[in-house]
XYZ file of C-alpha atoms in Angstrom:
322
model
C 10.811 -10.496 0.638
C 9.463 -11.871 3.188
C 7.745 -7.930 4.331
C 6.446 -8.468 0.987
C 1.927 -8.672 1.095
C 0.516 -11.112 -0.252
C -3.182 -10.754 -1.364
C -6.076 -13.000 1.186
C -5.239 -17.050 -0.516
C -2.038 -16.283 -1.651
C 1.004 -17.262 -0.619
C 5.008 -16.468 -0.888
C 6.641 -16.279 -4.112
C 10.362 -17.252 -3.595
C 13.277 -17.913 -6.004
C 13.075 -21.019 -3.891
C 10.585 -22.398 -5.519
C 10.437 -25.261 -8.533
C 8.245 -24.287 -11.821
C 6.224 -26.128 -11.451
C 5.076 -24.702 -7.333
C 5.519 -20.656 -8.774
C 3.269 -21.097 -11.389
C 0.442 -22.719 -9.628
C 0.875 -19.904 -6.603
C 1.598 -17.373 -9.456
C -2.168 -18.356 -10.712
C -3.520 -17.397 -7.144
C -2.471 -14.485 -7.757
C -3.359 -13.340 -11.329
C -6.868 -14.650 -10.515
C -7.171 -12.542 -7.146
C -5.603 -9.130 -8.449
C -7.731 -9.894 -11.616
C -10.620 -10.418 -9.154
C -9.051 -6.471 -7.192
C -10.937 -3.763 -7.607
C -9.698 0.529 -7.235
C -11.704 1.034 -4.192
C -9.936 -2.333 -2.195
C -8.411 -1.029 1.404
C -5.358 -2.941 1.225
C -4.165 -1.854 -1.864
C -1.872 0.657 -1.048
C -0.510 -2.541 0.881
C 0.809 -4.274 -2.398
C 3.359 -1.674 -2.993
C 5.690 -3.695 -2.206
C 4.256 -7.142 -4.194
C 3.945 -4.416 -7.070
C 7.794 -3.936 -6.656
C 8.944 -7.750 -6.722
C 6.697 -8.560 -9.566
C 9.671 -5.971 -11.477
C 12.413 -8.305 -10.196
C 14.673 -9.679 -12.490
C 13.547 -13.185 -11.628
C 10.244 -13.068 -12.218
C 10.701 -10.779 -16.130
C 13.820 -12.891 -16.968
C 12.258 -16.217 -15.763
C 13.429 -19.243 -17.995
C 9.399 -19.557 -18.004
C 7.521 -19.043 -20.703
C 4.464 -19.885 -18.736
C 5.970 -17.253 -15.840
C 6.849 -13.857 -17.661
C 2.902 -14.678 -19.293
C 1.774 -15.600 -15.430
C 4.467 -12.051 -13.828
C 2.632 -9.860 -16.697
C -0.539 -9.926 -16.500
C -0.486 -9.720 -12.650
C 0.988 -6.876 -13.806
C -0.796 -5.301 -15.051
C -3.367 -6.005 -12.906
C -2.050 -3.372 -10.308
C -1.407 -1.110 -12.445
C -5.251 -0.598 -12.983
C -5.758 -2.037 -9.494
C -2.936 1.615 -8.763
C -4.112 3.822 -11.022
C -3.916 5.958 -11.370
C -0.880 6.725 -9.026
C 0.829 3.760 -11.046
C 3.637 1.543 -7.889
C 6.652 2.253 -10.394
C 8.310 5.814 -10.884
C 12.120 5.268 -11.704
C 12.461 5.241 -14.581
C 14.348 2.226 -16.517
C 12.334 0.932 -14.753
C 9.230 1.824 -16.306
C 11.106 0.874 -19.856
C 11.290 -2.440 -18.952
C 8.235 -3.377 -17.218
C 6.860 -1.420 -21.369
C 9.401 -4.022 -23.153
C 7.768 -6.524 -20.971
C 4.519 -6.654 -21.971
C 5.545 -6.004 -25.868
C 7.260 -9.844 -25.385
C 4.588 -11.011 -24.320
C 1.851 -9.136 -26.064
C 3.750 -11.555 -28.822
C 2.101 -13.964 -27.710
C -0.882 -12.755 -29.464
C 0.359 -13.707 -32.647
C -1.560 -17.880 -32.353
C -5.444 -17.732 -31.339
C -4.868 -21.340 -31.142
C -2.552 -21.396 -28.749
C -2.972 -22.578 -25.392
C -1.792 -19.689 -23.510
C -4.108 -17.352 -25.934
C -6.376 -16.392 -23.755
C -4.304 -15.383 -20.819
C -2.978 -13.094 -23.845
C -6.149 -11.770 -24.389
C -6.554 -11.042 -21.044
C -3.436 -8.834 -20.581
C -3.933 -6.934 -24.170
C -7.848 -6.350 -23.012
C -6.491 -4.622 -19.837
C -3.738 -3.425 -21.025
C -6.161 -0.766 -23.509
C -9.011 -0.410 -20.469
C -6.833 1.033 -18.811
C -4.446 3.164 -20.913
C -1.289 1.832 -19.105
C 1.555 2.268 -22.132
C 0.412 6.161 -22.115
C 2.637 6.051 -18.885
C 4.930 5.659 -20.554
C 5.517 9.646 -21.516
C 6.781 10.119 -18.862
C 10.232 8.719 -19.652
C 13.025 9.883 -22.376
C 13.040 6.395 -24.635
C 9.173 7.110 -24.711
C 8.661 7.018 -28.602
C 11.147 4.440 -29.294
C 9.180 1.851 -26.685
C 6.219 2.970 -29.211
C 7.378 1.798 -31.924
C 8.618 -1.300 -30.619
C 5.138 -1.879 -29.821
C 3.856 -0.893 -32.601
C 6.013 -2.747 -35.599
C 4.791 -5.678 -33.367
C 1.116 -5.220 -33.993
C 1.124 -4.450 -37.313
C 3.477 -7.954 -37.644
C 1.239 -10.508 -35.640
C -1.767 -9.327 -36.859
C -3.363 -12.031 -39.507
C -6.861 -13.511 -40.585
C -7.296 -15.443 -37.310
C -7.863 -12.810 -34.871
C -11.166 -11.637 -34.041
C -12.702 -8.153 -34.209
C -12.123 -8.031 -30.304
C -8.219 -8.203 -30.852
C -8.409 -5.762 -33.479
C -10.201 -2.982 -31.679
C -8.280 -3.846 -28.340
C -5.185 -2.759 -29.960
C -6.075 0.134 -31.510
C -7.206 1.658 -28.597
C -3.947 0.518 -27.390
C -2.261 2.342 -30.263
C -4.619 5.089 -30.930
C -4.185 7.572 -27.573
C -0.375 6.996 -28.144
C -0.080 9.777 -30.658
C -3.637 11.436 -29.619
C -2.228 12.447 -26.289
C 1.696 13.386 -27.792
C 3.111 15.730 -27.330
C 6.010 15.048 -30.286
C 4.937 11.964 -32.612
C 7.929 11.058 -34.598
C 8.703 10.355 -38.201
C 9.782 7.263 -37.593
C 6.163 6.530 -36.366
C 5.022 7.848 -38.639
C 6.769 5.644 -40.321
C 6.443 2.748 -38.958
C 1.901 3.343 -39.758
C 2.263 4.862 -43.401
C 4.375 2.171 -44.489
C 1.518 -0.482 -44.487
C -0.832 1.166 -46.637
C 1.658 1.626 -49.845
C 3.149 -1.319 -52.075
C 4.203 -3.683 -51.298
C 3.156 -4.424 -48.241
C -0.800 -3.026 -48.381
C -0.557 -6.144 -50.300
C 1.589 -8.341 -48.207
C -0.264 -8.151 -44.729
C -3.843 -6.873 -45.721
C -4.485 -7.027 -42.513
C -1.992 -4.917 -41.519
C -3.358 -2.979 -43.752
C -6.226 -2.611 -42.316
C -5.029 -1.936 -39.765
C -3.115 0.975 -39.903
C -6.604 2.193 -41.675
C -8.716 1.528 -38.804
C -5.649 4.255 -36.938
C -5.616 6.325 -40.069
C -9.507 7.063 -39.623
C -9.863 6.842 -35.735
C -6.757 9.169 -34.869
C -6.510 11.647 -38.042
C -7.044 14.486 -36.088
C -4.466 14.183 -34.328
C -2.048 13.517 -37.433
C -2.925 15.819 -39.792
C -0.631 18.926 -38.598
C 1.693 15.670 -38.232
C 1.104 14.564 -42.181
C 0.968 17.917 -43.217
C 4.527 18.821 -42.015
C 5.598 15.871 -43.137
C 4.769 16.369 -46.702
C 6.039 19.486 -46.373
C 9.111 18.008 -45.444
C 9.854 16.015 -48.990
C 7.717 17.663 -50.825
C 8.637 21.095 -49.884
C 11.786 21.553 -49.317
C 12.893 17.845 -50.379
C 15.016 16.330 -47.520
C 14.068 12.873 -47.946
C 15.491 10.877 -44.401
C 17.147 7.778 -46.284
C 15.703 5.511 -43.177
C 11.833 7.258 -43.549
C 11.262 3.686 -46.146
C 7.937 5.127 -46.981
C 9.693 8.312 -48.396
C 10.786 6.930 -51.309
C 6.671 6.148 -52.469
C 5.109 10.213 -51.406
C 2.582 10.018 -54.243
C 1.520 6.166 -54.381
C 1.765 7.574 -50.151
C -0.487 10.016 -50.949
C -3.758 8.463 -52.622
C -3.767 5.533 -50.498
C -4.240 8.645 -47.792
C -6.773 9.692 -49.439
C -8.005 6.984 -49.979
C -8.641 5.952 -46.166
C -9.704 9.719 -45.085
C -10.871 12.598 -47.312
C -10.755 15.124 -44.420
C -7.321 14.450 -43.909
C -5.215 15.236 -47.062
C -7.063 18.339 -47.609
C -4.505 20.433 -46.338
C -1.968 18.319 -47.466
C -3.362 17.878 -51.391
C -2.590 22.171 -51.400
C 1.522 21.264 -51.492
C 1.542 19.492 -54.953
C 0.708 22.841 -57.106
C 4.667 23.387 -56.458
C 4.755 20.091 -57.644
C 2.590 21.317 -60.740
C 4.761 23.974 -60.901
C 8.159 22.558 -60.616
C 10.711 22.782 -63.557
C 10.669 19.092 -64.112
C 8.669 17.489 -66.565
C 9.505 13.969 -64.876
C 8.368 15.766 -61.238
C 5.425 17.481 -62.574
C 4.287 14.250 -64.626
C 3.863 12.089 -60.936
C 2.221 15.503 -59.913
C -0.173 14.762 -62.726
C -0.554 11.457 -62.770
C -2.187 10.940 -58.960
C -4.360 14.200 -59.694
C -5.916 11.931 -62.398
C -6.151 9.247 -60.233
C -7.639 10.967 -58.508
C -9.979 13.450 -59.366
C -10.887 10.176 -61.600
C -12.436 8.277 -58.352
C -16.051 7.408 -58.228
C -18.074 10.241 -55.615
C -15.193 12.081 -55.399
C -15.101 15.668 -54.206
C -11.571 16.474 -54.731
C -13.116 19.052 -58.089
C -14.772 20.724 -54.779
C -12.252 21.268 -52.502
C -9.880 22.341 -53.207
C -10.384 24.050 -57.282
C -8.781 27.306 -57.400
C -5.963 25.339 -55.674
C -6.309 23.052 -58.189
C -6.952 24.530 -60.625
C -4.017 27.340 -60.901
C -1.516 24.868 -60.799
C -3.344 23.229 -63.961
C -2.878 26.529 -65.505
C 0.863 26.854 -64.386
C 1.773 23.207 -65.711
C 0.213 23.617 -68.961
C 1.914 27.009 -70.029
C 5.142 24.694 -68.495
C 3.958 22.056 -71.472
C 3.166 25.313 -74.033
C 6.575 26.366 -72.750
C 8.831 22.851 -73.195
C 6.605 21.961 -77.321
C 8.249 25.663 -77.667
């Protein structure tokens, strides 16, 4: 570690230091990096420092305070080095972002003495869009699943609007800028808007609602394919929890983003034409529920499709009664 260069006023971080002294030195380093801009001429000199901070000694340190300070330092390193991060190895990048997720879990208690530092970490990662760096690695969707699950789990009534907005700012680019969004990640988002999860954690519902509204353009083709797989092709993955709530999901998505669902609703036509009475009744009940909503625009947007489908439904009913 003797070849590691530190910002002015910072003392070396060595493994022989006691925890209290290590924390003091990390605080000094954190402040120096926080004040550093991208135009700092010495930034390239800190590559070895950047690499040292992601050593297992720091990422797995027994002290919670050490880990949090290290996370803040790494986040600032990503900021000052952007857009070219000093980390290139895929396993190393994965370890860094799993470490960030672990630290962000500390946001769950705004009354925690260290909350301001957790908030700084969240704000920094949101501002730089640091998690977008994960697109470069093969396991990115697994990392995103861990991140989204953590966000939906910890969000609560004590969180400010700023905290919620920064969470959205981190998550939304991972949807809008993704080449591919996996079904497990989609499930993690959508399961929060249907019962019983909707009532069990209303804050997670509102977070998912805001995320869906902000990313609706990117979500539309993905959700259309998802519904096509389940409603039309009957491909139901038991590991995807929301597939058991398809009709409730359509209703809730329509409530959140009507335009998002306009391309999906025509897929209900096949259910209205189903030879199975239960399937037909589920589809009719859903459409009746949606038509009856105050200021519903459903009939105007899907009139021909729904009219044809209802005609088919009525013919089935007549045929059943005969």
